[in-house]
Short mmCIF file of C-alpha atoms in Angstrom, two decimals:
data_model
loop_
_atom_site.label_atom_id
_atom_site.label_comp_id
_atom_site.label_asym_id
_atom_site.label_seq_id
_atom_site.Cartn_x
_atom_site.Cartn_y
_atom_site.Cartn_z
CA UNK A 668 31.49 20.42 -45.72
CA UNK A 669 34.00 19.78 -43.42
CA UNK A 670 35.45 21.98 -40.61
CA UNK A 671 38.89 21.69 -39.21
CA UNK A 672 40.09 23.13 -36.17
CA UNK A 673 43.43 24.20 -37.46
CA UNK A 674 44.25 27.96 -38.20
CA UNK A 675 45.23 26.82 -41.89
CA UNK A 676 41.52 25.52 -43.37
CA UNK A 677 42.48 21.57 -44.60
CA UNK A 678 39.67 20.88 -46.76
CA UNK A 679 39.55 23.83 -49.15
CA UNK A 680 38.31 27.04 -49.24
CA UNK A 681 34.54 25.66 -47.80
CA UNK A 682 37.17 25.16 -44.43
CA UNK A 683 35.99 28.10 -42.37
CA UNK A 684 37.25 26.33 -38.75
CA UNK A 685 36.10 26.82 -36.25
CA UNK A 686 33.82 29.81 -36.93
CA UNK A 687 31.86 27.39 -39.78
CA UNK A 688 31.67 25.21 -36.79
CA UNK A 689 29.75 27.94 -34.89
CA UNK A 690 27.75 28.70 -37.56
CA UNK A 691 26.82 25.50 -37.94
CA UNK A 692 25.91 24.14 -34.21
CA UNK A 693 24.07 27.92 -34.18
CA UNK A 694 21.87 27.37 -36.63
CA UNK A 695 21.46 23.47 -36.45
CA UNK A 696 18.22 21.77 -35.52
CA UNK A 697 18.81 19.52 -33.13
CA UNK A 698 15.02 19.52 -31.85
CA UNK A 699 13.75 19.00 -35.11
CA UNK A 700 16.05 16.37 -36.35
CA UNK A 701 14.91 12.95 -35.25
CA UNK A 702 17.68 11.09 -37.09
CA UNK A 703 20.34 12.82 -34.44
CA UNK A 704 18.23 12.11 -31.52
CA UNK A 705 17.70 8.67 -32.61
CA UNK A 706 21.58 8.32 -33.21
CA UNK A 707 21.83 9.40 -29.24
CA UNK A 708 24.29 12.66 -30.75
CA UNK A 709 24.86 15.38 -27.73
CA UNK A 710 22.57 18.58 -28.65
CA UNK A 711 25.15 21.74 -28.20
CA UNK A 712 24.11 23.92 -25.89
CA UNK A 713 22.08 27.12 -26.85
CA UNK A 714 20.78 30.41 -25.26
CA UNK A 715 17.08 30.36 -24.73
CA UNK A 716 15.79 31.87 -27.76
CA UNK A 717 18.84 31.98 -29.80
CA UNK A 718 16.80 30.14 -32.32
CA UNK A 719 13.44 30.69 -34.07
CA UNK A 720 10.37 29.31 -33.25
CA UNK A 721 9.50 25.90 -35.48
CA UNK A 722 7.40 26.39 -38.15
CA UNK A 723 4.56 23.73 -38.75
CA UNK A 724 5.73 22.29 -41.54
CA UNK A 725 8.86 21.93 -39.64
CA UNK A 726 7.34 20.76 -37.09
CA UNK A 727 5.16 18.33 -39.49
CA UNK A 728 8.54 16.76 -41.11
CA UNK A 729 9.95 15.80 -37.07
CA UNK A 730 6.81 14.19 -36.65
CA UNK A 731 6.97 11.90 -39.88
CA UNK A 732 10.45 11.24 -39.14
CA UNK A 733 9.77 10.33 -35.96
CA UNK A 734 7.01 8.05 -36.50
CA UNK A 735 9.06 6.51 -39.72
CA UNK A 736 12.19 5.52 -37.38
CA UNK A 737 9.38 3.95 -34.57
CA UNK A 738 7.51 2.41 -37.66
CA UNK A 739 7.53 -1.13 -39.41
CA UNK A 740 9.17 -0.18 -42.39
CA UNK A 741 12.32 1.22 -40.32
CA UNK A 742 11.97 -2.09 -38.40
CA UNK A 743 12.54 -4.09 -41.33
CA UNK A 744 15.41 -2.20 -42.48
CA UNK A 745 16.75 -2.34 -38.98
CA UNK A 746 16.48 -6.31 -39.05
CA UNK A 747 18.49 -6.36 -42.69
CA UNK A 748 21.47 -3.82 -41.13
CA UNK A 749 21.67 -6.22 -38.26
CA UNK A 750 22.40 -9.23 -40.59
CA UNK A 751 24.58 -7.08 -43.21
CA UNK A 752 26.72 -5.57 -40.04
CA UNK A 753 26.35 -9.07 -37.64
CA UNK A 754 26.05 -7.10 -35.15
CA UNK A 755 23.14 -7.37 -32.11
CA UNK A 756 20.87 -5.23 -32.46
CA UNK A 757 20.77 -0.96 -33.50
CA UNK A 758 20.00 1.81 -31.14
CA UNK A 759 16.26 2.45 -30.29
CA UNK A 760 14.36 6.06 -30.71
CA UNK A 761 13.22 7.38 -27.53
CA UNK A 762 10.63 9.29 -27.33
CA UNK A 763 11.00 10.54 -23.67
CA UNK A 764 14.91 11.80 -22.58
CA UNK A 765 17.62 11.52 -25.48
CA UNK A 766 19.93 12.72 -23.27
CA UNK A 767 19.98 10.26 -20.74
CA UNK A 768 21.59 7.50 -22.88
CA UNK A 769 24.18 9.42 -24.55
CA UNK A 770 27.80 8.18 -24.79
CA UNK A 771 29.44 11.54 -24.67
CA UNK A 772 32.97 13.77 -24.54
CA UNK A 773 33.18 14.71 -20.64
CA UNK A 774 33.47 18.30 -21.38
CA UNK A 775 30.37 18.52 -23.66
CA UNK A 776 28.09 16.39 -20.89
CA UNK A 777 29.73 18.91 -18.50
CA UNK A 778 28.42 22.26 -20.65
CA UNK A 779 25.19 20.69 -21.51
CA UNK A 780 24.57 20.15 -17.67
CA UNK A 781 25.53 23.68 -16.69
CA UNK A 782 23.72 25.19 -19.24
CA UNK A 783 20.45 23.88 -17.97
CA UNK A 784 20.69 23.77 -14.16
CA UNK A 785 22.65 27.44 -13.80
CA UNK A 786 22.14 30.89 -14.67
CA UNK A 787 24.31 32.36 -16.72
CA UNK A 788 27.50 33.63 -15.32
CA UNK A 789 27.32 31.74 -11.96
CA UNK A 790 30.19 29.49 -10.98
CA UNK A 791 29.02 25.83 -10.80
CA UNK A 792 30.08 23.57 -7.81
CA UNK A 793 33.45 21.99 -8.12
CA UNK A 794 34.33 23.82 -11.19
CA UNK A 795 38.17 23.69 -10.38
CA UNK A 796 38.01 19.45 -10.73
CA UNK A 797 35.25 19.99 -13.68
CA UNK A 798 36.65 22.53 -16.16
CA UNK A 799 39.66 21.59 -18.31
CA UNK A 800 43.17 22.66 -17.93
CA UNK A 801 43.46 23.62 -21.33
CA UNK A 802 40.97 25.39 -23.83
CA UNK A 803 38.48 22.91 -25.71
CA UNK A 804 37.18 22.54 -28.86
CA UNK A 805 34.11 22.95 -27.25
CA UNK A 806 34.94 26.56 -25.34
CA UNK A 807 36.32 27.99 -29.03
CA UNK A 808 33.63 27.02 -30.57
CA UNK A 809 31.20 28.57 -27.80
CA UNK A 810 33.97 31.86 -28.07
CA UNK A 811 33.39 32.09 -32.29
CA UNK A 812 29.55 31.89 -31.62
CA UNK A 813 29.13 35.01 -28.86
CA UNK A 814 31.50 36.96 -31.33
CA UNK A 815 28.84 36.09 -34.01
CA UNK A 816 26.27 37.42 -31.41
CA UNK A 817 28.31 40.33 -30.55
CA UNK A 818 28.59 41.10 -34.24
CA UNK A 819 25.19 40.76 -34.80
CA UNK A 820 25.74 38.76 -37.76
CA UNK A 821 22.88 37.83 -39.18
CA UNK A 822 23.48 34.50 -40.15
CA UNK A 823 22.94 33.64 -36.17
CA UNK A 824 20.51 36.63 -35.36
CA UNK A 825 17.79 35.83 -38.21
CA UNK A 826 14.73 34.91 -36.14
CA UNK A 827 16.92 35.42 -32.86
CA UNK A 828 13.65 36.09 -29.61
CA UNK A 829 16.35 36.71 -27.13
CA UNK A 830 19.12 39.85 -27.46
CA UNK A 831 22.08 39.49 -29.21
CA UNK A 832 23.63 40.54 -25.57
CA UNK A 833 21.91 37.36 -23.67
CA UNK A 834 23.40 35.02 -26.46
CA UNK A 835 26.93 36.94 -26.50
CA UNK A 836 26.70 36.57 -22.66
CA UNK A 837 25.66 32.81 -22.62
CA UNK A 838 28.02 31.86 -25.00
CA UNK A 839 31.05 33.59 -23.31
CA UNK A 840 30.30 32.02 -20.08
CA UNK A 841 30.26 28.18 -21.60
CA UNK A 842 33.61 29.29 -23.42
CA UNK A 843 35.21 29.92 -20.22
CA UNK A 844 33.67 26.76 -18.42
CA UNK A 845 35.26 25.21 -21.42
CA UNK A 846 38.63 26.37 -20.40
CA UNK A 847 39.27 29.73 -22.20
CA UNK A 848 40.88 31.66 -19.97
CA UNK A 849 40.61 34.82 -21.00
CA UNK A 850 36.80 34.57 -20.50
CA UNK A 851 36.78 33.65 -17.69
CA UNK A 852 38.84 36.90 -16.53
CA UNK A 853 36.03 39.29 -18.74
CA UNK A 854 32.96 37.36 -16.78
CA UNK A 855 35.17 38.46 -13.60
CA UNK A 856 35.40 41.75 -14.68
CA UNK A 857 31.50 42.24 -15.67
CA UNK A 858 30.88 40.63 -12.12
CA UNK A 859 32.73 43.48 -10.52
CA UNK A 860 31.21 46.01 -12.46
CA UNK A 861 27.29 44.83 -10.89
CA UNK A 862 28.87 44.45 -7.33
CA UNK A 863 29.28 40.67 -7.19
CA UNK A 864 32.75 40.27 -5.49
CA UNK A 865 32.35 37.30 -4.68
CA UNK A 866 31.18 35.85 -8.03
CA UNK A 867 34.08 37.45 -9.35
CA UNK A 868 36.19 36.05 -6.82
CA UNK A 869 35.06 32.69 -7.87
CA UNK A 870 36.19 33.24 -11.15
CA UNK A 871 39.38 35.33 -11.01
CA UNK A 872 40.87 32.05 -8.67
CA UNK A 873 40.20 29.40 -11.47
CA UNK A 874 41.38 31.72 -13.71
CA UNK A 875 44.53 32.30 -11.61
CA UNK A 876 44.66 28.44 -11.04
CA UNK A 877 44.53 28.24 -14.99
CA UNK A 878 47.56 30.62 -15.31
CA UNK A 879 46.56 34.00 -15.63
CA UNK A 880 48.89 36.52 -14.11
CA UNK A 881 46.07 39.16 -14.40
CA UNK A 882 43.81 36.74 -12.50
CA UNK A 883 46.19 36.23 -9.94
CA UNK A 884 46.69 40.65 -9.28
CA UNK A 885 42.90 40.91 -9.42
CA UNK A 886 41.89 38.22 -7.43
CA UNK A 887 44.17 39.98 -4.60
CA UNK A 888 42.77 43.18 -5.29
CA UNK A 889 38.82 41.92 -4.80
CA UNK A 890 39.90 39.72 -1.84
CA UNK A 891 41.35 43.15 -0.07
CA UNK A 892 38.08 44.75 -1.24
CA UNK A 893 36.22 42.12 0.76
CA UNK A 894 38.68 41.89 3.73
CA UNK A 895 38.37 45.56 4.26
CA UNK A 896 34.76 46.03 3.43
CA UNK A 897 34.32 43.31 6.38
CA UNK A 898 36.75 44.46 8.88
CA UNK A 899 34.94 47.03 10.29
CA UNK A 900 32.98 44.44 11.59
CA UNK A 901 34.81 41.37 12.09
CA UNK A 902 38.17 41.86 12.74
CA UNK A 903 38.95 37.88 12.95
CA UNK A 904 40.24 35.85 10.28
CA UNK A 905 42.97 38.80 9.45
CA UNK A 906 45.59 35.49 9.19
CA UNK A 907 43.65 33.68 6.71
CA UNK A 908 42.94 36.37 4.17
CA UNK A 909 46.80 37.85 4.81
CA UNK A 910 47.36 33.97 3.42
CA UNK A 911 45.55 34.00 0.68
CA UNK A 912 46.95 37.26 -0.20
CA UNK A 913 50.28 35.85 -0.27
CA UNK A 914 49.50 32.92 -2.41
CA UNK A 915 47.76 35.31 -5.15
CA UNK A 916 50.85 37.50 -4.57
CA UNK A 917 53.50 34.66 -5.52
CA UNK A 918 51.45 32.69 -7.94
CA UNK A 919 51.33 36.16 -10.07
CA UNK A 920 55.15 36.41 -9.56
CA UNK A 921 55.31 32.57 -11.33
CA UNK A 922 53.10 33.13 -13.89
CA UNK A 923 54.56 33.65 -17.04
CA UNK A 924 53.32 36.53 -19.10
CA UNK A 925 53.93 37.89 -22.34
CA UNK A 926 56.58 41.01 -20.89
CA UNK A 927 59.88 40.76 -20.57
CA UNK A 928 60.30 43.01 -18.30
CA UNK A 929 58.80 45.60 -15.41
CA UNK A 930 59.81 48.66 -17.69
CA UNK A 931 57.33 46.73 -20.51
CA UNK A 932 54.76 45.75 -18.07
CA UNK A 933 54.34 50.12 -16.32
CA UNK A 934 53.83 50.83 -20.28
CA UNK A 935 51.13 48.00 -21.00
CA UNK A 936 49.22 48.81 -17.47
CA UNK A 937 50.41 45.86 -15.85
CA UNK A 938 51.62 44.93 -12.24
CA UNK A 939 55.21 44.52 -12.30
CA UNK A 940 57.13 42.18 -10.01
CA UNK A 941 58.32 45.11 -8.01
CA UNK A 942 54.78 46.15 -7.33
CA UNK A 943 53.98 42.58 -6.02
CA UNK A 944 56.90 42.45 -3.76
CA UNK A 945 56.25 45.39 -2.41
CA UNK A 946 52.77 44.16 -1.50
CA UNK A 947 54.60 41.16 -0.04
CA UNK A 948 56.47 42.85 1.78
CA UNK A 949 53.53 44.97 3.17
CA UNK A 950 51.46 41.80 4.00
CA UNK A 951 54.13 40.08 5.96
CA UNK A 952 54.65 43.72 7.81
CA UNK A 953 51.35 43.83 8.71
CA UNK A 954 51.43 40.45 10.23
CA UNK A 955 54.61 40.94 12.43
CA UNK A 956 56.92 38.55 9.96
CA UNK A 957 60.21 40.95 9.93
CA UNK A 958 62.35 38.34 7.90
CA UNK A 959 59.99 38.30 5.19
CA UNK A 960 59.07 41.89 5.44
CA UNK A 961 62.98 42.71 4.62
CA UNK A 962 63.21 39.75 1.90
CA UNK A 963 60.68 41.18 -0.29
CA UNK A 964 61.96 45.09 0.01
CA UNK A 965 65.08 43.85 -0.69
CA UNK A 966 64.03 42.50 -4.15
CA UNK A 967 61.44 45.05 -4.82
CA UNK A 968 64.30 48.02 -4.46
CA UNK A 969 66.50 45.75 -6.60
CA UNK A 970 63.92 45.50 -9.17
CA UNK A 971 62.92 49.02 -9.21
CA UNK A 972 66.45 50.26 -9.85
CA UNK A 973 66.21 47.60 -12.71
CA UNK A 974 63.32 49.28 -14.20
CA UNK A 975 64.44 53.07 -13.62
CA UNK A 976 62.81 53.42 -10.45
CA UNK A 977 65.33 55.28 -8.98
CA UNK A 978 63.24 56.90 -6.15
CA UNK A 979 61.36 53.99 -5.25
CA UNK A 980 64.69 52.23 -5.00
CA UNK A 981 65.43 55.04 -2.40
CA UNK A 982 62.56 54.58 -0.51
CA UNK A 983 62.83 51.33 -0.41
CA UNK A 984 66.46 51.24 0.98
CA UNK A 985 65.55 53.74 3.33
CA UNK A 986 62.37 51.61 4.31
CA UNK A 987 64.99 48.91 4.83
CA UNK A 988 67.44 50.68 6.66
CA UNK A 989 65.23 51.61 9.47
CA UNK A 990 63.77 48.55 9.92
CA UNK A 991 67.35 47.05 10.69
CA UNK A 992 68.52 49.55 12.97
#
């Protein structure tokens, strides 16, 4: 059967997209199937323990398969597809690393490597340069399998050793190494929650980079955490983060996001543009920059009469006013 990875299933009602693609990776045998090791295919990545244990005979059948593709018989057959094909010769089994050799997509060799040289959830080195612009086949695919997980469905959780929660987790992680977005904002968030800041850091700035607006607000908000937390004891560096600040500040004010306007984004809980120019406007106060301070409040009182602020929009004038006379 053959899975598509269009919304509308293109090869009949066996089409189940990509979740039959999850299902399928989840549940395949890569480390009992000699024939794709032989053929040098890339094994998907899996949680430890996401699959059962081998049986014998299981383990029996990889063992005659084996020794059939390294035997005479295969040799022989090898010898006539060389003549049929004129071609030069057909790949070799190799018995000790199948990965080494394999001609693979970039993105999968990158999630196979970071699945087994990181713990789940961390940030590898150079992700910005590594993970894709866009989302891959490769992160939706990883996405459909943790919801399996998180569903508990049991055509992934049959014979499952480790939790439903370690696969959901492990899964979600390569999605958003993979380029989903979205994922990568809910790792931030779950990094918060246990205290990592800077993990979540990490991840709210590709996330941001990757054109989340949210990522952009919260990657401000952990950085002040930080700043502050550390200021009590080292009060240098004040420029740098005020910097940074700013460039979270206006990346999240061109970001495109799904409201059309401030009044839309106060009733779905999220930072309007007159929020973040007020914090501009506060940043560049802080730091002495009167032009810029007055810029900002300018805009932000503009856009809070806009959105019915009418108070704030007094303030805000009144803010103004005394800072020119």
């Amino acid at each position: 059967q053959v899975h598509s990875a269009e919304e509308n299933a293109l090869y009949g009602e066996g089409d189940l997209g990509i979740r039959g693609m999850a299902l399928f990776l989840g549940t395949f045998r890569y480390d009992l199937n000699p024939i794709v090791q032989y053929m040098g295919l890339c094994p998907f990545p899996l949680a430890p323990g996401e699959q059962k244990p081998p049986s014998q005979n299981e383990l029996q059948r990889f063992k005659e398969g084996e020794a059939y593709l390294n035997g005479e018989t295969w040799r022989r057959r090898q010898a006539g597809i060389e003549r049929s094909l004129s071609i030069d010769s057909v790949p070799q089994f190799d018995n000790n690393n199948y990965q080494d050799d394999v001609d693979e997509d970039e993105i999968a060799a990158f999630l196979l490597d970071v699945s087994q040289r990181y713990n789940v959830l961390c940030m590898p080195a150079n992700s910005n340069d590594l993970v894709p612009a866009t989302e891959s086949i490769q992160a939706k695919v990883h996405f459909a399998l943790a919801q399996l997980h998180n569903e508990e469905d049991e055509r992934v959780s049959e014979g499952r050793r480790c939790s439903g929660q370690d696969a959901y987790r492990f899964h979600l992680w390569l999605s958003a190494l993979g380029g989903n977005v979205a994922n990568m904002v809910e790792i931030a968030k779950e990094l918060v929650v246990t205290n990592d800041f800077h993990s979540a850091l990490q991840w709210y700035d590709l996330a941001s980079r990757r054109g989340s607006r949210e990522a952009c607000c919260a990657a401000a908000q952990v950085l002040l955490s930080l700043h502050t937390n550390d200021a009590e004891n080292d009060k240098s560096g004040f420029d740098n983060v005020s910097l940074k600040l700013a460039e979270y500040y206006k990346r999240a004010l061109n970001t495109p996001d799904k409201y059309s306007s401030d009044q839309e984004r106060e009733r779905n809980m999220s930072t309007c543009n007159y929020e973040l120019h007020i914090m501009l406007g506060n940043l560049y106060n802080r730091n002495h920059l009167k032009e810029d301070t007055l810029k900002h409040l300018r805009i932000a009182a503009d856009l809070a009469l806009e959105a019915g602020k009418f108070k704030l929009n007094a303030n805000l004038i009144e803010e103004i006013e005394m800072m020119v006379s």
